[in-house]
Amino acid sequence: MSCDSLPIRSFVCPITCAVMVDPVMAVDGHTYERSAIETWFKKSHRSPKTNCLLATTNVVANHTLKQAICEYVEMVAADEARRTLGHPGALPIMATPDAGYCVFRVLAPTQVYAAPSFQSAERATVAANDLVIATDRMTDDASTVAFLKLGRSNGAPLAGLFLPLAHQAALYAPTAVPIPMTTTLAVYCTGPTRVRTFRRPTSTAEEATTFELPCHTLVSTDLCVETASAAYVRLEGTEFWVPENVLDKCNLNAARGLCHVIDAAEVLGNALVGLGSVVVNKIYAGSLLVCHGYVLFNGHLHCRVQNYIEQPPSHFVSTIALCGAQYLGVLREVQEDGSEDDVIVAGGLPTDLCDLLAVCVRDSWRIQHAALGPHDTWFVAATKKGATAAACWASANAPARLRNAMKSSGRAAFGNAGSFVYLDAMTVVVGGDVPQELERYLAQARRVYTFSLHSTGGAFAKTNNGVLLDKMPTWFATDVVCAPKPSHGDLRLVALSGEDYVAVYEHACVASPAVPTPLSTALTGFYTRHLALRAARRRLILQYEATTLQHG
């Protein structure tokens, strides 16, 4: 198989890293070489891809993938035979896989289309020598020309468009050729300046992303492409690319061994903390891990806690809900390594809601919003950690209109006598004795910070357009809407129950005297801890920079 026709990732077994001959699918949804996965299951009942414990080790033959691999191998062999017997100077149109992750170099300025057809609208032009990422191949029945579907990582305006592999006026003249890709793990060190990342293998400013690699730190890569003028590496666990010449390659020792975990730790998808996904949430102290390689680094590493610790504490208050003696608060505590742990403070909640919270904790659901109402009414919206899924739930006695309209991105507030207001990105639904002005005000807002219903029939909302106070008690405007001190910052969240309230400001929180003590104490401690961690981080940075200047 030629280097110009490297196998796509779906043809390669994750265990052997070789093209599969007899692909089978396990219950984790991934496909493996039959002999490799059977050998694996003799030693472990966990998934080789996800490390999750599998319910069964049964496998099912993947006949469709096996046929696709056979057809692809035959096409590549026929293509190599043509190049061997044909004209050496000719540039053949390369046989390309039907789907996968491939990098192509565009030979001449080429139009890209909205659909895999020359009859569709032209949307953009790709310049000569540009490298683009293709994820699929489709054929135009009218012209018999193959089109490459450009992947989303290409960014606007190319993402999702189609690049023809031949010119419309000269069907035998190729427009793009595949670039050899090397799938290999490597570790690099960044220099004294931050390093820009790019959506695809390029170094043009227009393709730069907003993410930059910190200076003086380690980062790992999993893919490399080389052209005549430059080499580019893809950051492991991401779709970001970096020119290799701006990084210093570290010596990766590929010796196998055992690693003794002294303290509990996470297994990350990249050498740079915070980049890529978390492979294993927690490795317990005292564990033994098989190590396939390691890097020895001699020098200063600069790996700061992520910048969001600089954001105000209110940014990490997911939700606060109050209703009489019932209360629920979800606080996201930032840890020293930049990760977040959810802290749930609750009391007096109905049994069905307590059961739901237990499930959320067990299955790593992160609660984004909660609302409590009379007669044990409630609404909860949550996302999976890593934003891989989202869901919402409501009590059985919640208003039918709310249950029919609710989405995982929604928020709600309850009042007396069955009144409620529900809001998501597209919908505002109200029920019961709710002021009409509130519905109109929420519908016209581009961003809604917080809203509440009062037991007297009043309504409150704060949006990008300002503050709405409709039939609200006088004390609410003076005690809550206007911050007690200018240093508190802007009001971000309000939980209201009769005359009791919790007001969350940017830099402080205020609770009325009758608010349950566990909730008010937890909020005060959360704010104090966050501000102390932020101050400690700033002192550490100053000490590091002073040491760097002293030794520099």
GROMACS .gro file of N, CA and C in nm, residues 365-483:
model
  357
  365TRP      N    1  -2.369   1.355   3.577
  365TRP     CA    2  -2.449   1.464   3.520
  365TRP      C    3  -2.418   1.591   3.599
  366ARG      N    4  -2.402   1.700   3.530
  366ARG     CA    5  -2.373   1.830   3.592
  366ARG      C    6  -2.499   1.916   3.585
  367ILE      N    7  -2.558   1.946   3.700
  367ILE     CA    8  -2.682   2.022   3.704
  367ILE      C    9  -2.655   2.167   3.668
  368GLN      N   10  -2.730   2.215   3.567
  368GLN     CA   11  -2.714   2.353   3.520
  368GLN      C   12  -2.821   2.447   3.574
  369HIS      N   13  -2.939   2.392   3.603
  369HIS     CA   14  -3.049   2.476   3.654
  369HIS      C   15  -3.146   2.390   3.732
  370ALA      N   16  -3.204   2.450   3.836
  370ALA     CA   17  -3.307   2.383   3.915
  370ALA      C   18  -3.408   2.487   3.963
  371ALA      N   19  -3.534   2.446   3.972
  371ALA     CA   20  -3.639   2.533   4.024
  371ALA      C   21  -3.728   2.451   4.116
  372LEU      N   22  -3.767   2.511   4.229
  372LEU     CA   23  -3.855   2.446   4.327
  372LEU      C   24  -3.984   2.525   4.339
  373GLY      N   25  -4.096   2.453   4.355
  373GLY     CA   26  -4.226   2.518   4.368
  373GLY      C   27  -4.308   2.455   4.478
  374PRO      N   28  -4.426   2.511   4.504
  374PRO     CA   29  -4.515   2.456   4.608
  374PRO      C   30  -4.558   2.313   4.575
  375HIS      N   31  -4.596   2.240   4.679
  375HIS     CA   32  -4.648   2.104   4.666
  375HIS      C   33  -4.546   2.011   4.600
  376ASP      N   34  -4.419   2.029   4.635
  376ASP     CA   35  -4.310   1.942   4.587
  376ASP      C   36  -4.296   1.943   4.434
  377THR      N   37  -4.324   2.057   4.373
  377THR     CA   38  -4.304   2.072   4.229
  377THR      C   39  -4.159   2.110   4.203
  378TRP      N   40  -4.100   2.056   4.096
  378TRP     CA   41  -3.960   2.090   4.067
  378TRP      C   42  -3.929   2.069   3.920
  379PHE      N   43  -3.820   2.132   3.877
  379PHE     CA   44  -3.767   2.120   3.741
  379PHE      C   45  -3.614   2.121   3.749
  380VAL      N   46  -3.548   2.032   3.673
  380VAL     CA   47  -3.402   2.022   3.673
  380VAL      C   48  -3.353   2.003   3.530
  381ALA      N   49  -3.248   2.074   3.493
  381ALA     CA   50  -3.181   2.056   3.364
  381ALA      C   51  -3.034   2.030   3.391
  382ALA      N   52  -2.973   1.939   3.315
  382ALA     CA   53  -2.835   1.900   3.340
  382ALA      C   54  -2.767   1.861   3.211
  383THR      N   55  -2.633   1.862   3.213
  383THR     CA   56  -2.552   1.814   3.102
  383THR      C   57  -2.450   1.716   3.157
  384LYS      N   58  -2.407   1.624   3.070
  384LYS     CA   59  -2.299   1.534   3.106
  384LYS      C   60  -2.169   1.612   3.114
  385LYS      N   61  -2.079   1.570   3.205
  385LYS     CA   62  -1.949   1.634   3.212
  385LYS      C   63  -1.878   1.613   3.079
  386GLY      N   64  -1.828   1.725   3.023
  386GLY     CA   65  -1.770   1.720   2.890
  386GLY      C   66  -1.871   1.760   2.783
  387ALA      N   67  -1.997   1.792   2.826
  387ALA     CA   68  -2.102   1.837   2.735
  387ALA      C   69  -2.131   1.734   2.626
  388THR      N   70  -2.124   1.604   2.659
  388THR     CA   71  -2.151   1.500   2.561
  388THR      C   72  -2.299   1.466   2.552
  389ALA      N   73  -2.379   1.510   2.648
  389ALA     CA   74  -2.523   1.483   2.645
  389ALA      C   75  -2.592   1.585   2.736
  390ALA      N   76  -2.723   1.599   2.718
  390ALA     CA   77  -2.802   1.693   2.798
  390ALA      C   78  -2.940   1.633   2.821
  391ALA      N   79  -3.003   1.671   2.931
  391ALA     CA   80  -3.135   1.617   2.963
  391ALA      C   81  -3.205   1.711   3.061
  392CYS      N   82  -3.336   1.692   3.076
  392CYS     CA   83  -3.412   1.769   3.175
  392CYS      C   84  -3.520   1.679   3.232
  393TRP      N   85  -3.563   1.713   3.354
  393TRP     CA   86  -3.664   1.636   3.424
  393TRP      C   87  -3.758   1.732   3.498
  394ALA      N   88  -3.880   1.687   3.524
  394ALA     CA   89  -3.975   1.764   3.603
  394ALA      C   90  -4.057   1.668   3.687
  395SER      N   91  -4.109   1.718   3.797
  395SER     CA   92  -4.191   1.635   3.885
  395SER      C   93  -4.321   1.596   3.813
  396ALA      N   94  -4.381   1.489   3.860
  396ALA     CA   95  -4.504   1.440   3.796
  396ALA      C   96  -4.617   1.541   3.806
  397ASN      N   97  -4.616   1.626   3.910
  397ASN     CA   98  -4.724   1.724   3.928
  397ASN      C   99  -4.691   1.860   3.867
  398ALA      N  100  -4.582   1.869   3.791
  398ALA     CA  101  -4.549   1.995   3.725
  398ALA      C  102  -4.655   2.026   3.619
  399PRO      N  103  -4.683   2.153   3.590
  399PRO     CA  104  -4.785   2.188   3.491
  399PRO      C  105  -4.761   2.119   3.358
  400ALA      N  106  -4.868   2.071   3.296
  400ALA     CA  107  -4.856   1.997   3.169
  400ALA      C  108  -4.793   2.083   3.061
  401ARG      N  109  -4.823   2.211   3.057
  401ARG     CA  110  -4.765   2.298   2.953
  401ARG      C  111  -4.614   2.307   2.969
  402LEU      N  112  -4.566   2.308   3.092
  402LEU     CA  113  -4.421   2.311   3.114
  402LEU      C  114  -4.359   2.178   3.071
  403ARG      N  115  -4.421   2.067   3.107
  403ARG     CA  116  -4.365   1.936   3.073
  403ARG      C  117  -4.362   1.916   2.922
  404ASN      N  118  -4.460   1.969   2.850
  404ASN     CA  119  -4.463   1.954   2.705
  404ASN      C  120  -4.360   2.042   2.635
  405ALA      N  121  -4.326   2.154   2.696
  405ALA     CA  122  -4.235   2.249   2.631
  405ALA      C  123  -4.091   2.232   2.674
  406MET      N  124  -4.064   2.163   2.785
  406MET     CA  125  -3.931   2.168   2.845
  406MET      C  126  -3.825   2.101   2.757
  407LYS      N  127  -3.707   2.163   2.759
  407LYS     CA  128  -3.589   2.113   2.688
  407LYS      C  129  -3.470   2.116   2.784
  408SER      N  130  -3.365   2.048   2.743
  408SER     CA  131  -3.248   2.038   2.831
  408SER      C  132  -3.179   2.172   2.852
  409SER      N  133  -3.204   2.268   2.762
  409SER     CA  134  -3.142   2.401   2.777
  409SER      C  135  -3.233   2.499   2.850
  410GLY      N  136  -3.346   2.450   2.904
  410GLY     CA  137  -3.445   2.539   2.961
  410GLY      C  138  -3.421   2.577   3.106
  411ARG      N  139  -3.492   2.681   3.148
  411ARG     CA  140  -3.494   2.726   3.288
  411ARG      C  141  -3.639   2.754   3.327
  412ALA      N  142  -3.667   2.748   3.455
  412ALA     CA  143  -3.804   2.767   3.500
  412ALA      C  144  -3.807   2.836   3.635
  413ALA      N  145  -3.924   2.892   3.667
  413ALA     CA  146  -3.950   2.949   3.800
  413ALA      C  147  -4.096   2.924   3.832
  414PHE      N  148  -4.125   2.893   3.960
  414PHE     CA  149  -4.262   2.862   4.003
  414PHE      C  150  -4.312   2.970   4.098
  415GLY      N  151  -4.442   2.996   4.090
  415GLY     CA  152  -4.509   3.085   4.183
  415GLY      C  153  -4.620   3.011   4.256
  416ASN      N  154  -4.715   3.085   4.312
  416ASN     CA  155  -4.826   3.023   4.383
  416ASN      C  156  -4.938   2.985   4.287
  417ALA      N  157  -5.027   2.897   4.332
  417ALA     CA  158  -5.148   2.859   4.259
  417ALA      C  159  -5.119   2.811   4.118
  418GLY      N  160  -5.011   2.733   4.101
  418GLY     CA  161  -4.982   2.674   3.971
  418GLY      C  162  -4.919   2.767   3.869
  419SER      N  163  -4.883   2.888   3.909
  419SER     CA  164  -4.819   2.980   3.814
  419SER      C  165  -4.674   2.940   3.792
  420PHE      N  166  -4.627   2.961   3.669
  420PHE     CA  167  -4.488   2.929   3.636
  420PHE      C  168  -4.446   3.008   3.513
  421VAL      N  169  -4.316   3.014   3.492
  421VAL     CA  170  -4.260   3.068   3.368
  421VAL      C  171  -4.146   2.977   3.328
  422TYR      N  172  -4.145   2.942   3.199
  422TYR     CA  173  -4.041   2.855   3.144
  422TYR      C  174  -3.975   2.927   3.028
  423LEU      N  175  -3.842   2.910   3.018
  423LEU     CA  176  -3.766   2.983   2.916
  423LEU      C  177  -3.656   2.894   2.861
  424ASP      N  178  -3.642   2.891   2.728
  424ASP     CA  179  -3.523   2.834   2.665
  424ASP      C  180  -3.483   2.926   2.550
  425ALA      N  181  -3.392   2.882   2.466
  425ALA     CA  182  -3.338   2.971   2.363
  425ALA      C  183  -3.444   3.013   2.262
  426MET      N  184  -3.550   2.934   2.246
  426MET     CA  185  -3.650   2.963   2.143
  426MET      C  186  -3.789   2.992   2.198
  427THR      N  187  -3.815   2.960   2.322
  427THR     CA  188  -3.952   2.959   2.372
  427THR      C  189  -3.964   3.028   2.507
  428VAL      N  190  -4.076   3.098   2.527
  428VAL     CA  191  -4.117   3.148   2.657
  428VAL      C  192  -4.259   3.098   2.681
  429VAL      N  193  -4.279   3.022   2.789
  429VAL     CA  194  -4.411   2.968   2.821
  429VAL      C  195  -4.446   3.010   2.963
  430VAL      N  196  -4.566   3.065   2.981
  430VAL     CA  197  -4.611   3.106   3.114
  430VAL      C  198  -4.745   3.039   3.143
  431GLY      N  199  -4.775   3.025   3.270
  431GLY     CA  200  -4.902   2.966   3.310
  431GLY      C  201  -4.947   3.023   3.442
  432GLY      N  202  -5.079   3.026   3.463
  432GLY     CA  203  -5.132   3.079   3.587
  432GLY      C  204  -5.129   3.231   3.590
  433ASP      N  205  -5.125   3.284   3.711
  433ASP     CA  206  -5.132   3.430   3.732
  433ASP      C  207  -4.992   3.491   3.720
  434VAL      N  208  -4.943   3.502   3.595
  434VAL     CA  209  -4.811   3.559   3.568
  434VAL      C  210  -4.831   3.689   3.490
  435PRO      N  211  -4.770   3.800   3.531
  435PRO     CA  212  -4.785   3.926   3.459
  435PRO      C  213  -4.749   3.911   3.311
  436GLN      N  214  -4.832   3.963   3.223
  436GLN     CA  215  -4.807   3.955   3.080
  436GLN      C  216  -4.679   4.027   3.041
  437GLU      N  217  -4.645   4.130   3.116
  437GLU     CA  218  -4.525   4.207   3.085
  437GLU      C  219  -4.400   4.120   3.095
  438LEU      N  220  -4.399   4.021   3.185
  438LEU     CA  221  -4.283   3.934   3.200
  438LEU      C  222  -4.261   3.851   3.075
  439GLU      N  223  -4.368   3.793   3.020
  439GLU     CA  224  -4.355   3.712   2.899
  439GLU      C  225  -4.299   3.795   2.784
  440ARG      N  226  -4.351   3.915   2.765
  440ARG     CA  227  -4.302   4.002   2.658
  440ARG      C  228  -4.157   4.042   2.681
  441TYR      N  229  -4.123   4.072   2.803
  441TYR     CA  230  -3.988   4.117   2.836
  441TYR      C  231  -3.885   4.008   2.810
  442LEU      N  232  -3.919   3.885   2.848
  442LEU     CA  233  -3.827   3.773   2.826
  442LEU      C  234  -3.813   3.740   2.678
  443ALA      N  235  -3.923   3.748   2.605
  443ALA     CA  236  -3.921   3.715   2.462
  443ALA      C  237  -3.834   3.813   2.383
  444GLN      N  238  -3.825   3.938   2.428
  444GLN     CA  239  -3.749   4.040   2.355
  444GLN      C  240  -3.602   4.042   2.395
  445ALA      N  241  -3.564   3.968   2.498
  445ALA     CA  242  -3.426   3.972   2.549
  445ALA      C  243  -3.335   3.884   2.466
  446ARG      N  244  -3.213   3.932   2.447
  446ARG     CA  245  -3.111   3.850   2.381
  446ARG      C  246  -3.043   3.760   2.482
  447ARG      N  247  -3.032   3.806   2.606
  447ARG     CA  248  -2.972   3.725   2.712
  447ARG      C  249  -3.047   3.749   2.841
  448VAL      N  250  -3.085   3.640   2.909
  448VAL     CA  251  -3.158   3.649   3.035
  448VAL      C  252  -3.066   3.598   3.146
  449TYR      N  253  -3.038   3.685   3.243
  449TYR     CA  254  -2.950   3.648   3.353
  449TYR      C  255  -3.025   3.571   3.461
  450THR      N  256  -3.139   3.622   3.504
  450THR     CA  257  -3.215   3.557   3.610
  450THR      C  258  -3.358   3.609   3.608
  451PHE      N  259  -3.452   3.528   3.660
  451PHE     CA  260  -3.592   3.570   3.670
  451PHE      C  261  -3.657   3.492   3.783
  452SER      N  262  -3.761   3.552   3.845
  452SER     CA  263  -3.829   3.490   3.959
  452SER      C  264  -3.973   3.534   3.963
  453LEU      N  265  -4.056   3.454   4.030
  453LEU     CA  266  -4.196   3.489   4.058
  453LEU      C  267  -4.212   3.503   4.208
  454HIS      N  268  -4.290   3.604   4.251
  454HIS     CA  269  -4.313   3.628   4.394
  454HIS      C  270  -4.449   3.575   4.434
  455SER      N  271  -4.462   3.539   4.559
  455SER     CA  272  -4.586   3.479   4.608
  455SER      C  273  -4.705   3.575   4.599
  456THR      N  274  -4.679   3.705   4.590
  456THR     CA  275  -4.788   3.803   4.579
  456THR      C  276  -4.835   3.822   4.436
  457GLY      N  277  -4.779   3.748   4.341
  457GLY     CA  278  -4.816   3.764   4.201
  457GLY      C  279  -4.720   3.853   4.124
  458GLY      N  280  -4.614   3.899   4.187
  458GLY     CA  281  -4.516   3.983   4.120
  458GLY      C  282  -4.416   3.902   4.037
  459ALA      N  283  -4.340   3.972   3.955
  459ALA     CA  284  -4.241   3.907   3.869
  459ALA      C  285  -4.117   3.995   3.860
  460PHE      N  286  -4.002   3.929   3.849
  460PHE     CA  287  -3.873   3.997   3.838
  460PHE      C  288  -3.792   3.930   3.729
  461ALA      N  289  -3.721   4.010   3.651
  461ALA     CA  290  -3.630   3.956   3.549
  461ALA      C  291  -3.518   4.055   3.524
  462LYS      N  292  -3.398   4.002   3.505
  462LYS     CA  293  -3.284   4.083   3.464
  462LYS      C  294  -3.230   4.028   3.334
  463THR      N  295  -3.227   4.111   3.230
  463THR     CA  296  -3.180   4.070   3.098
  463THR      C  297  -3.079   4.172   3.047
  464ASN      N  298  -3.035   4.153   2.924
  464ASN     CA  299  -2.944   4.251   2.863
  464ASN      C  300  -3.012   4.385   2.840
  465ASN      N  301  -3.145   4.386   2.845
  465ASN     CA  302  -3.220   4.511   2.827
  465ASN      C  303  -3.243   4.587   2.957
  466GLY      N  304  -3.208   4.527   3.072
  466GLY     CA  305  -3.226   4.594   3.199
  466GLY      C  306  -3.299   4.505   3.299
  467VAL      N  307  -3.372   4.569   3.391
  467VAL     CA  308  -3.440   4.498   3.500
  467VAL      C  309  -3.590   4.526   3.492
  468LEU      N  310  -3.670   4.420   3.506
  468LEU     CA  311  -3.815   4.432   3.513
  468LEU      C  312  -3.861   4.402   3.655
  469LEU      N  313  -3.937   4.493   3.714
  469LEU     CA  314  -3.999   4.474   3.845
  469LEU      C  315  -4.149   4.500   3.829
  470ASP      N  316  -4.227   4.394   3.832
  470ASP     CA  317  -4.371   4.406   3.810
  470ASP      C  318  -4.444   4.354   3.935
  471LYS      N  319  -4.505   4.444   4.010
  471LYS     CA  320  -4.579   4.411   4.132
  471LYS      C  321  -4.490   4.348   4.239
  472MET      N  322  -4.363   4.381   4.238
  472MET     CA  323  -4.271   4.328   4.337
  472MET      C  324  -4.271   4.417   4.461
  473PRO      N  325  -4.245   4.360   4.580
  473PRO     CA  326  -4.239   4.440   4.704
  473PRO      C  327  -4.130   4.548   4.694
  474THR      N  328  -4.148   4.655   4.764
  474THR     CA  329  -4.052   4.765   4.758
  474THR      C  330  -3.915   4.723   4.807
  475TRP      N  331  -3.912   4.641   4.912
  475TRP     CA  332  -3.783   4.601   4.969
  475TRP      C  333  -3.697   4.524   4.869
  476PHE      N  334  -3.759   4.458   4.772
  476PHE     CA  335  -3.682   4.379   4.678
  476PHE      C  336  -3.590   4.467   4.593
  477ALA      N  337  -3.641   4.583   4.553
  477ALA     CA  338  -3.559   4.673   4.471
  477ALA      C  339  -3.443   4.729   4.551
  478THR      N  340  -3.467   4.764   4.676
  478THR     CA  341  -3.363   4.827   4.756
  478THR      C  342  -3.263   4.726   4.813
  479ASP      N  343  -3.313   4.608   4.853
  479ASP     CA  344  -3.226   4.511   4.920
  479ASP      C  345  -3.157   4.415   4.824
  480VAL      N  346  -3.216   4.389   4.708
  480VAL     CA  347  -3.164   4.286   4.618
  480VAL      C  348  -3.113   4.345   4.487
  481VAL      N  349  -3.198   4.417   4.415
  481VAL     CA  350  -3.160   4.465   4.282
  481VAL      C  351  -3.041   4.560   4.292
  482CYS      N  352  -3.045   4.650   4.389
  482CYS     CA  353  -2.931   4.741   4.410
  482CYS      C  354  -2.835   4.672   4.507
  483ALA      N  355  -2.714   4.647   4.461
  483ALA     CA  356  -2.616   4.577   4.544
  483ALA      C  357  -2.591   4.653   4.673
   0.00000   0.00000   0.00000
